[in-house]
Coordinates of C-alpha atoms in Angstrom, one line a residue:
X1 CA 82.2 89.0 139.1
X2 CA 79.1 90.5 139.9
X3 CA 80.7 93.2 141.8
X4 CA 83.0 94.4 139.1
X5 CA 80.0 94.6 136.9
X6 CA 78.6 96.7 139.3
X7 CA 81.7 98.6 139.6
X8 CA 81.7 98.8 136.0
X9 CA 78.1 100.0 134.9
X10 CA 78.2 102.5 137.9
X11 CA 81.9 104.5 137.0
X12 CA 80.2 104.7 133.5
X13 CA 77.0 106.6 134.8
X14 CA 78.8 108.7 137.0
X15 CA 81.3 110.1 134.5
X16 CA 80.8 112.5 131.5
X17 CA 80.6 111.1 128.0
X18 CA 84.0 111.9 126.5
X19 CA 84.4 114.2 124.2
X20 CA 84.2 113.1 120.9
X21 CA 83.6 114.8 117.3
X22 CA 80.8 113.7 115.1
X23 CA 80.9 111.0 112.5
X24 CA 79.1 111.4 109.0
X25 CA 77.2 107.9 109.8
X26 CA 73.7 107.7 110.7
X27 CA 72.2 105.2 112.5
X28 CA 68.6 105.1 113.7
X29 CA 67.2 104.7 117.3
X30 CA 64.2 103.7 117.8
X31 CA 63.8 101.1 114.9
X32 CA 63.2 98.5 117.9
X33 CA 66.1 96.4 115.6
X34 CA 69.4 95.3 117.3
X35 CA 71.6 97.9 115.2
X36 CA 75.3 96.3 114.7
X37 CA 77.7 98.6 114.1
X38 CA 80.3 96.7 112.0
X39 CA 84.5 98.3 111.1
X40 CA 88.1 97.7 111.6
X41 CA 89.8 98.3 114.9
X42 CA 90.5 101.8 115.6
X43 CA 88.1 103.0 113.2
X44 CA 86.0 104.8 115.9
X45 CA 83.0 102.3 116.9
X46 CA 83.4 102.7 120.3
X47 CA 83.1 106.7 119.6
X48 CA 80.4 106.5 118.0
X49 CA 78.0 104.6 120.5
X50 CA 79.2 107.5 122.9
X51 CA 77.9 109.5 119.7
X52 CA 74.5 107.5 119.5
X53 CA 74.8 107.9 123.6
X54 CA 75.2 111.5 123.7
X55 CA 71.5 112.2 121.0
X56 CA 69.8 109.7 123.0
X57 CA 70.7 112.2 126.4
X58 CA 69.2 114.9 124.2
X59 CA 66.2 112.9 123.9
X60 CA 66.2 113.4 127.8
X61 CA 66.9 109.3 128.0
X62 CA 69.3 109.4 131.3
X63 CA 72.4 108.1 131.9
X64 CA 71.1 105.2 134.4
X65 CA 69.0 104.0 131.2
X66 CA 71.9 103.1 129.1
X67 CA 73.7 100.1 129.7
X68 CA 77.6 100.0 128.5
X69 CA 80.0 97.4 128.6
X70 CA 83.3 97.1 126.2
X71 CA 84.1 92.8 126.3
X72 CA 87.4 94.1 125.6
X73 CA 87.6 95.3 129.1
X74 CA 90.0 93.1 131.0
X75 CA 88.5 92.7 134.4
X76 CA 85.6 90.8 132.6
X77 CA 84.9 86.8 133.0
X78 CA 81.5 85.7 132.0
X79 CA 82.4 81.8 132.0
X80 CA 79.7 81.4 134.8
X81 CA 76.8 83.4 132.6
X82 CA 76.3 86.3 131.0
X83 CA 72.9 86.6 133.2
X84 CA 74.8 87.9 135.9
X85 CA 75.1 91.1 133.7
X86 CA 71.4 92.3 133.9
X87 CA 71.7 90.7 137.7
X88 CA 74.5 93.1 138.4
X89 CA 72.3 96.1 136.5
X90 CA 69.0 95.4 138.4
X91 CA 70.7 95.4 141.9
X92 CA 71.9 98.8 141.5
X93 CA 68.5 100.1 139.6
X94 CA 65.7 97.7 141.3
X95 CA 62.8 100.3 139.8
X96 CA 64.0 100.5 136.5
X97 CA 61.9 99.4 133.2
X98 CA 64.1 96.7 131.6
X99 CA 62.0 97.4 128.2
X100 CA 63.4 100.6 128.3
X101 CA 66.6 99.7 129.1
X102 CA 69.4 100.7 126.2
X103 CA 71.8 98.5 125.9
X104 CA 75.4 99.0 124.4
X105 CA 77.8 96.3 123.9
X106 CA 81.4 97.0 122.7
X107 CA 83.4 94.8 120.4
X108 CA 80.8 91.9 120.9
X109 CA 83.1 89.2 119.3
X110 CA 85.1 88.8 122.3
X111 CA 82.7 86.8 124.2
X112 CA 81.3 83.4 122.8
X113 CA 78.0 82.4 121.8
X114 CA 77.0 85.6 122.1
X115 CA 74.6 86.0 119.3
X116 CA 72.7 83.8 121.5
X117 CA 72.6 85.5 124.6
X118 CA 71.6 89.0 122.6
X119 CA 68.6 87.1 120.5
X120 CA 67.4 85.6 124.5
X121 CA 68.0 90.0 125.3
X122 CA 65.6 91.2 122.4
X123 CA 63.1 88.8 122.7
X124 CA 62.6 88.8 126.5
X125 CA 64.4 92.3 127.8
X126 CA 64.5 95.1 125.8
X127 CA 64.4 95.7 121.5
X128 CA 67.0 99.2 122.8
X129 CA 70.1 96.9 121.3
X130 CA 73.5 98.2 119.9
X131 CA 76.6 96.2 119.0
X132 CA 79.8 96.5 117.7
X133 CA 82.4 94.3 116.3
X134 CA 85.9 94.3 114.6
X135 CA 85.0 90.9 112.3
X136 CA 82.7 91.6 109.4
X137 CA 82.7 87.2 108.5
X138 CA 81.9 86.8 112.0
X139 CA 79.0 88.9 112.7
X140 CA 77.8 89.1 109.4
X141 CA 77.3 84.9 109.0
X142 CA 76.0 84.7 113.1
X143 CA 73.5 87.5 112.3
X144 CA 72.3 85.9 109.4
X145 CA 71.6 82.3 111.0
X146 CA 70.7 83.8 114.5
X147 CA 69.4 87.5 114.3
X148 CA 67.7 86.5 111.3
X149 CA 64.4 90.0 110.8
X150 CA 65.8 91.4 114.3
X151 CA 68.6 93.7 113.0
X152 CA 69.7 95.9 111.5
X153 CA 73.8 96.7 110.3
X154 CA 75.8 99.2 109.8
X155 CA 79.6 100.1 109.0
X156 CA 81.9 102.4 110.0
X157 CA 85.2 102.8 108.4
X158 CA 88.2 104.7 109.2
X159 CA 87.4 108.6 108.3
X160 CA 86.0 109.8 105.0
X161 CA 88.4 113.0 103.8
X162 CA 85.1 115.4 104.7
X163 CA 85.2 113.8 108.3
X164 CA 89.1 113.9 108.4
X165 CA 89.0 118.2 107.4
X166 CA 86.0 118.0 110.7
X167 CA 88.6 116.7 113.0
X168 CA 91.1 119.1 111.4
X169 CA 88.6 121.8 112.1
X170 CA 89.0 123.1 108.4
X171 CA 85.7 123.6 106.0
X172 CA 85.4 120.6 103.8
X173 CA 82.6 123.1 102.1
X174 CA 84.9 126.0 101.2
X175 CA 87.0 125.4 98.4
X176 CA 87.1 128.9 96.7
X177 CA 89.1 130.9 99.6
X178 CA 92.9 130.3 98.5
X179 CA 94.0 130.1 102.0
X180 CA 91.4 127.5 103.1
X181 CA 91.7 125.4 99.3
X182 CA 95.5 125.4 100.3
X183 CA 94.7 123.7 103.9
X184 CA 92.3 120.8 102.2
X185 CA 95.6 120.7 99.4
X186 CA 97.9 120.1 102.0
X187 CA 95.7 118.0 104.3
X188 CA 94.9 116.0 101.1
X189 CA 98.2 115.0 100.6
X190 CA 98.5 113.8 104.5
X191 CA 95.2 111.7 103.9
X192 CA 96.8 109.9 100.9
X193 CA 99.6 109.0 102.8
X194 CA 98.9 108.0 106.4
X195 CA 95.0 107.2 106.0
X196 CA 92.0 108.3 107.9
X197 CA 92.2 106.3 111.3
X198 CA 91.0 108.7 114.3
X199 CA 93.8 108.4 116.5
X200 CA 96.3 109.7 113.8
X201 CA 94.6 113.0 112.9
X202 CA 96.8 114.9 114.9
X203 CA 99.4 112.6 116.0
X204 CA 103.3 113.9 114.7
X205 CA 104.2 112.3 112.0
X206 CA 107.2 110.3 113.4
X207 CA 105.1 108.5 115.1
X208 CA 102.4 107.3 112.9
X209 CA 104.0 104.5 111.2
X210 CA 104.4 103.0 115.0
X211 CA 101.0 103.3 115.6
X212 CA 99.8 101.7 112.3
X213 CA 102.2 98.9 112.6
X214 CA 100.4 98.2 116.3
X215 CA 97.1 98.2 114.5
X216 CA 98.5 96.0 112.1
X217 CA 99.8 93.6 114.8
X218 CA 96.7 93.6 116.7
X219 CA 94.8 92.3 113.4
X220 CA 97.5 89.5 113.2
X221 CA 97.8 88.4 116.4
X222 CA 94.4 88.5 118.2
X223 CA 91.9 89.0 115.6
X224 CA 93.8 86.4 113.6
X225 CA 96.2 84.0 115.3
X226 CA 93.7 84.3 118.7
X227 CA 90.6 84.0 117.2
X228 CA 91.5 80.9 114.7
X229 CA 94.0 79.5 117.2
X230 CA 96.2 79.9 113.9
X231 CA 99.8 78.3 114.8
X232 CA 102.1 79.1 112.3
X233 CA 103.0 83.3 112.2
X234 CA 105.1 83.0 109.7
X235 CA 102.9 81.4 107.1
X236 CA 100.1 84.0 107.8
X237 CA 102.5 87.1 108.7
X238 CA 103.9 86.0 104.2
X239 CA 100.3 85.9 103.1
X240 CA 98.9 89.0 104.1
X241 CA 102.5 91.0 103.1
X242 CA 101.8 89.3 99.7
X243 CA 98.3 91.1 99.5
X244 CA 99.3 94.4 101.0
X245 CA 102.2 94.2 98.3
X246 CA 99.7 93.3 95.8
X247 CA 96.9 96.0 96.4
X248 CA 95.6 97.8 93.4
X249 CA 97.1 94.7 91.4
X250 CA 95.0 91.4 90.4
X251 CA 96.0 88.2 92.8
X252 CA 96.0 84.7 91.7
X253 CA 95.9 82.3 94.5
X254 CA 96.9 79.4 91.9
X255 CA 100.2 81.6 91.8
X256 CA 100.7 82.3 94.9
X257 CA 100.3 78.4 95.7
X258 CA 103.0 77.5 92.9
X259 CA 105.6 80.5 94.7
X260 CA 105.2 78.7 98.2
X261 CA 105.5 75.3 96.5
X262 CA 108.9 76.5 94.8
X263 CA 110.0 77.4 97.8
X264 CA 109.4 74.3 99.6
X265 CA 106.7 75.2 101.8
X266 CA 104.2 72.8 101.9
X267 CA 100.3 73.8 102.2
X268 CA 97.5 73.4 100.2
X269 CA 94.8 75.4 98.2
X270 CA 92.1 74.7 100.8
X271 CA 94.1 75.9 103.2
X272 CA 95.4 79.1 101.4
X273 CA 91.6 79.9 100.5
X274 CA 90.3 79.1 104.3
X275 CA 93.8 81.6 105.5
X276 CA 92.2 84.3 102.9
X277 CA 89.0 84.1 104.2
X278 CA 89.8 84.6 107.7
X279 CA 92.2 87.5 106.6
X280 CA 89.3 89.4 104.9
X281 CA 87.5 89.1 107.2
X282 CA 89.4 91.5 109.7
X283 CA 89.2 94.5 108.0
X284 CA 92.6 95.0 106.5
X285 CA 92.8 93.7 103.0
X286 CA 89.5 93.0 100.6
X287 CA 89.4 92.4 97.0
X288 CA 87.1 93.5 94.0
X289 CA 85.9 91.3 91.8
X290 CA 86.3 91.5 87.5
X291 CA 82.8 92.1 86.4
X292 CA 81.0 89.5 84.5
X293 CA 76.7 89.2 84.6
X294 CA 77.7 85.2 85.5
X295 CA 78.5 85.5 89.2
X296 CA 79.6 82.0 89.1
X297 CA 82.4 83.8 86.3
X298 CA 83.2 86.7 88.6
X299 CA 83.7 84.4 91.6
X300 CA 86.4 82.0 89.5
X301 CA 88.4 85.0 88.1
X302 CA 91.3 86.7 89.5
X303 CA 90.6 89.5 92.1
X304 CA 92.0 93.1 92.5
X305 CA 93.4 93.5 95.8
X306 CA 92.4 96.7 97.7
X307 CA 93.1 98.2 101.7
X308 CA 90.6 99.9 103.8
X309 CA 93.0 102.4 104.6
X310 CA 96.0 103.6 102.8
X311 CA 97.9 104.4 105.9
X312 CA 97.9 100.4 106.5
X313 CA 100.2 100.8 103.4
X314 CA 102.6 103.1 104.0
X315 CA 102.9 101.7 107.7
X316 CA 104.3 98.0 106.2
X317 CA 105.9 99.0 102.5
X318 CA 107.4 102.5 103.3
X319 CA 107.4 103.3 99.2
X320 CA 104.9 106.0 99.2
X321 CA 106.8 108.3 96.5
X322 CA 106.9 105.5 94.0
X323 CA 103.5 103.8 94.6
X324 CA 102.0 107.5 94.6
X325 CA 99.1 106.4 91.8
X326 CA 98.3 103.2 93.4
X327 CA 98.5 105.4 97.0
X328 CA 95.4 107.6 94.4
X329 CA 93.3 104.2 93.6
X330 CA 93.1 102.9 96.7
X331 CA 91.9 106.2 98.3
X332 CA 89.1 106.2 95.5
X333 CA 88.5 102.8 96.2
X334 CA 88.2 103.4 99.9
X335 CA 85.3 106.5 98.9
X336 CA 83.4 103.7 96.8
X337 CA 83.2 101.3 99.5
X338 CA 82.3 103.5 102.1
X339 CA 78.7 103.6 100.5
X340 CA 78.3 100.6 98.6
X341 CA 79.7 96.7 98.2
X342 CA 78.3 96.6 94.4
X343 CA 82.2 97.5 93.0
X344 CA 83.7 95.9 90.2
X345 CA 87.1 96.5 87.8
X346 CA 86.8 95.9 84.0
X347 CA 89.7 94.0 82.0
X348 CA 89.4 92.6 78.3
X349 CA 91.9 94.5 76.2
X350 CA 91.3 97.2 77.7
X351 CA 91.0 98.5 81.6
X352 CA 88.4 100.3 83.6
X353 CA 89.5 100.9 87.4
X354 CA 86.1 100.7 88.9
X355 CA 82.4 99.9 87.5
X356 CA 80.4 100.6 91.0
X357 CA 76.5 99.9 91.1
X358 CA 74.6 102.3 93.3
X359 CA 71.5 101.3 94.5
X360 CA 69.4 104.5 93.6
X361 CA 71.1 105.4 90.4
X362 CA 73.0 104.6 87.2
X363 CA 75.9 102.7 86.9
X364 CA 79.1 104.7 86.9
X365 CA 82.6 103.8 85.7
X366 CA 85.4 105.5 87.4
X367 CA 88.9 105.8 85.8
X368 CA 92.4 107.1 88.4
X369 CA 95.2 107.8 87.4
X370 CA 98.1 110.0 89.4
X371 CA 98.1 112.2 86.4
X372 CA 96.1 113.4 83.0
X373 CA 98.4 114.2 80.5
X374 CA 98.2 114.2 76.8
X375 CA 100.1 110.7 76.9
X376 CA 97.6 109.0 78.5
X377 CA 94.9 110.6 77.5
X378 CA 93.9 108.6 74.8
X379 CA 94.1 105.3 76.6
X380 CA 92.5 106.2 80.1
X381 CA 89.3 107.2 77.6
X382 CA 89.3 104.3 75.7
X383 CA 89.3 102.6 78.8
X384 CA 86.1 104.3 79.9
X385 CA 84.5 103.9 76.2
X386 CA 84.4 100.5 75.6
X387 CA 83.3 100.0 79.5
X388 CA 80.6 102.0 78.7
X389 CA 79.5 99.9 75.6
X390 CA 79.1 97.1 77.8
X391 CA 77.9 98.9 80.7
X392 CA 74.8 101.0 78.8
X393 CA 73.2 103.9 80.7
X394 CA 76.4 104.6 82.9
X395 CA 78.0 107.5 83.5
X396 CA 82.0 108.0 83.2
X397 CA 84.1 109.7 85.4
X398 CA 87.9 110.3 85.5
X399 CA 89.4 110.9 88.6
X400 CA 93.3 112.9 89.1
X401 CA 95.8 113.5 91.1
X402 CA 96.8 116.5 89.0
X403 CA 95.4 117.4 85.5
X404 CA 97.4 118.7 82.6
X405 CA 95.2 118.6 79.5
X406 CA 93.0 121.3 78.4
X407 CA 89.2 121.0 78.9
X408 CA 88.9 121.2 75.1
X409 CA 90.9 117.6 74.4
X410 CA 88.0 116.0 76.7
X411 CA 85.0 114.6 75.4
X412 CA 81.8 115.8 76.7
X413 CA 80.8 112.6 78.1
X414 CA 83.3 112.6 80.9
X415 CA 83.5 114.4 83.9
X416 CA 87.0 114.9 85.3
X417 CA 87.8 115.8 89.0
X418 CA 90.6 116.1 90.9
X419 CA 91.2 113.0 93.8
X420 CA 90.0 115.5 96.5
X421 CA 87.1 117.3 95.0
X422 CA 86.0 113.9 94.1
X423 CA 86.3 112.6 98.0
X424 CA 84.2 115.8 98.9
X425 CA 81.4 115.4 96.8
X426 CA 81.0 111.8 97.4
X427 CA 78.5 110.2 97.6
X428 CA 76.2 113.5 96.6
X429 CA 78.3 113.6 93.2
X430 CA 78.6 109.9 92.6

């Protein structure tokens, strides 16, 4: 084993970073912290340590100081230790300074007890750690009992629409020209369809729902079924289809415990909630919770199911043209989450999509809707009106697909953007 490490460590120094283009995220490097960089799978983690890679060369840190394995990689088998790895390292660099050694682990989860082995790194090696994983439950709850003061995390989600115009090499910034306002237009209504993953920038359309339905069996089978040692497919495969069907919609497990039980399949609550859990935790589905100052109320309500990519979506229901406004919400929600967790939705007579919580400014309460027209004019206000009078010193903001009112029917105390000039000044105009 030691060999292939070596063969391993040494291909890496001798080759070129890849090329890669620039992600919106950044991350410190010299916080002495092990940095986790947290996402789904395919979301461009392992592009960004070559990112984080690539400053640190600028920095005139060389290649031989940087140590990079991805525990994806097949031809690794740790069972007889994981010391073998800095073994294998210090064989080929005798002279170098392990406390200034950078280390870069990919897709950490794969290997077991490894929060273990990384504390035992920072404390005796080198405080130059970065992670990544593809299982936000995981990490998260090992990093709190383990890592506890010795890092520091970080996510990175599929790409924001600014990052998604950057790999389409059209200026996010310039929204006056008509021809360029016509290329974010038309790459707007790509990004509302088929999502913000890397990989599917500039991949033909006839192939994308392929590749998302892979991601979407990856998530199943070996972040799900693997990982859990889950045995029945076709209890789990119903569940999640239930809350990709449901996104944008409240979800009651009580319900969806009666519908199995009608249909004579026999499981209980615990089990549905510990089946959720592990779902959620992969970076496919999440929910938002209804708002209430009680968080013991918030947790016992219903919960409004949301995606982390809308291309997930189009990939397993193939409905896009009817679901176009709920296609709108998620993306919005997507935007939200990017930057913070503190997201709620309103309901007591009366709706309000999103109440979000921002840690350096007022609450905001965010209304979306596929289009403002003098119909629903009255009702997506009122919506935002009596949030406000239980939400006090927010602002209100109503975000559109396409916007058919006059600016002289709105009230003052509303802003009202279009989805995509939203996305773009996000979070600067949040």
């Amino acid at each position: 084993m030691k060999q292939i490490l070596k063969t391993i460590i040494k291909d890496f120094h001798l080759k070129s970073l890849p090329p890669f283009k620039p992600r919106h995220l950044v991350v410190p490097l010299d916080l002495d912290k092990i940095i986790t960089i947290i996402g789904p799978r395919r979301a461009g983690k392992t592009w960004y340590l070559f990112q984080l890679m690539a400053s640190l060369e600028k920095l005139d840190i060389k290649r031989e100081q940087i140590l990079y394995l991805n525990f994806e990689d097949e031809r690794l088998d740790l069972d007889t230790g994981y010391d073998q790895i800095l073994d294998a390292y210090l064989e080929l660099y005798p002279d170098q300074k392990l406390d200034e050694l950078y280390i870069f682990f990919d897709e950490i989860q794969e290997i077991p007890d490894w929060e273990k082995y990384v504390r035992r790194l920072y404390d005796t090696i080198s405080r130059k750690i970065f992670l990544t994983g593809s299982n936000a439950k995981m990490l998260s709850k090992e990093i709190a009992s383990s890592l506890r003061g010795r890092s520091l995390s970080f996510e990175i989600m599929p790409l924001s629409f600014s990052e998604f115009l950057s790999f389409k090499s059209i200026d996010s910034k310039d929204t006056y020209s008509t021809k360029n306002r016509a290329k974010i237009q038309n790459s707007f209504e790509e990004y509302l369809t088929w999502g913000g993953y890397p990989e599917l920038v500039d991949m033909e359309t006839r192939y994308k729902a392929n590749i998302l339905q892979e991601y979407f069996n990856v998530m199943l089978y070996r972040d799900l079924m693997d990982r859990y040692e889950i045995r029945d497919a076709s209890i789990l495969k119903y569940l999640i289809k239930r809350l990709i069907s449901s996104f944008t919609k409240e979800f009651s497990i009580n319900k969806l415990y009666n519908d199995l039980k009608s249909r004579g399949i026999r499981i209980g609550k615990d089990t549905i909630y510990r089946l959720m859990d592990r779902i959620f935790s992969v970076y496919m589905v999440t929910y938002v919770e209804k708002y209430d100052p009680a968080v013991v109320k918030r947790e016992m309500s219903n919960k409004k199911i949301y995606l982390y990519d809308n291309g997930i979506a189009s990939a397993i229901r193939y409905a896009f043209s009817e679901d176009r406004g709920k296609f709108l919400e998620n993306l919005v929600f997507t935007g939200i989450r990017s930057t913070t967790e503190a997201v709620f939705f309103l309901k007591n007579g009366y709706e309000c999509d999103f109440v979000v919580f921002p840690e350096t400014d007022k609450p905001v309460l965010i209304q979306v809707t596929q289009t403002l027209h003098q119909d629903n004019l009255s009702r997506e206000i009122n919506g935002l009106e009596k949030a406000g009078k239980r939400i006090k010193n927010s602002r209100s903001i109503l975000i559109a697909g396409d916007v058919t009112v006059s600016s002289d029917s709105l009230p003052k105390w509303v802003e009202v953007k279009t989805a995509y000039e939203w996305l773009l000044e996000y979070p600067v105009g949040h």
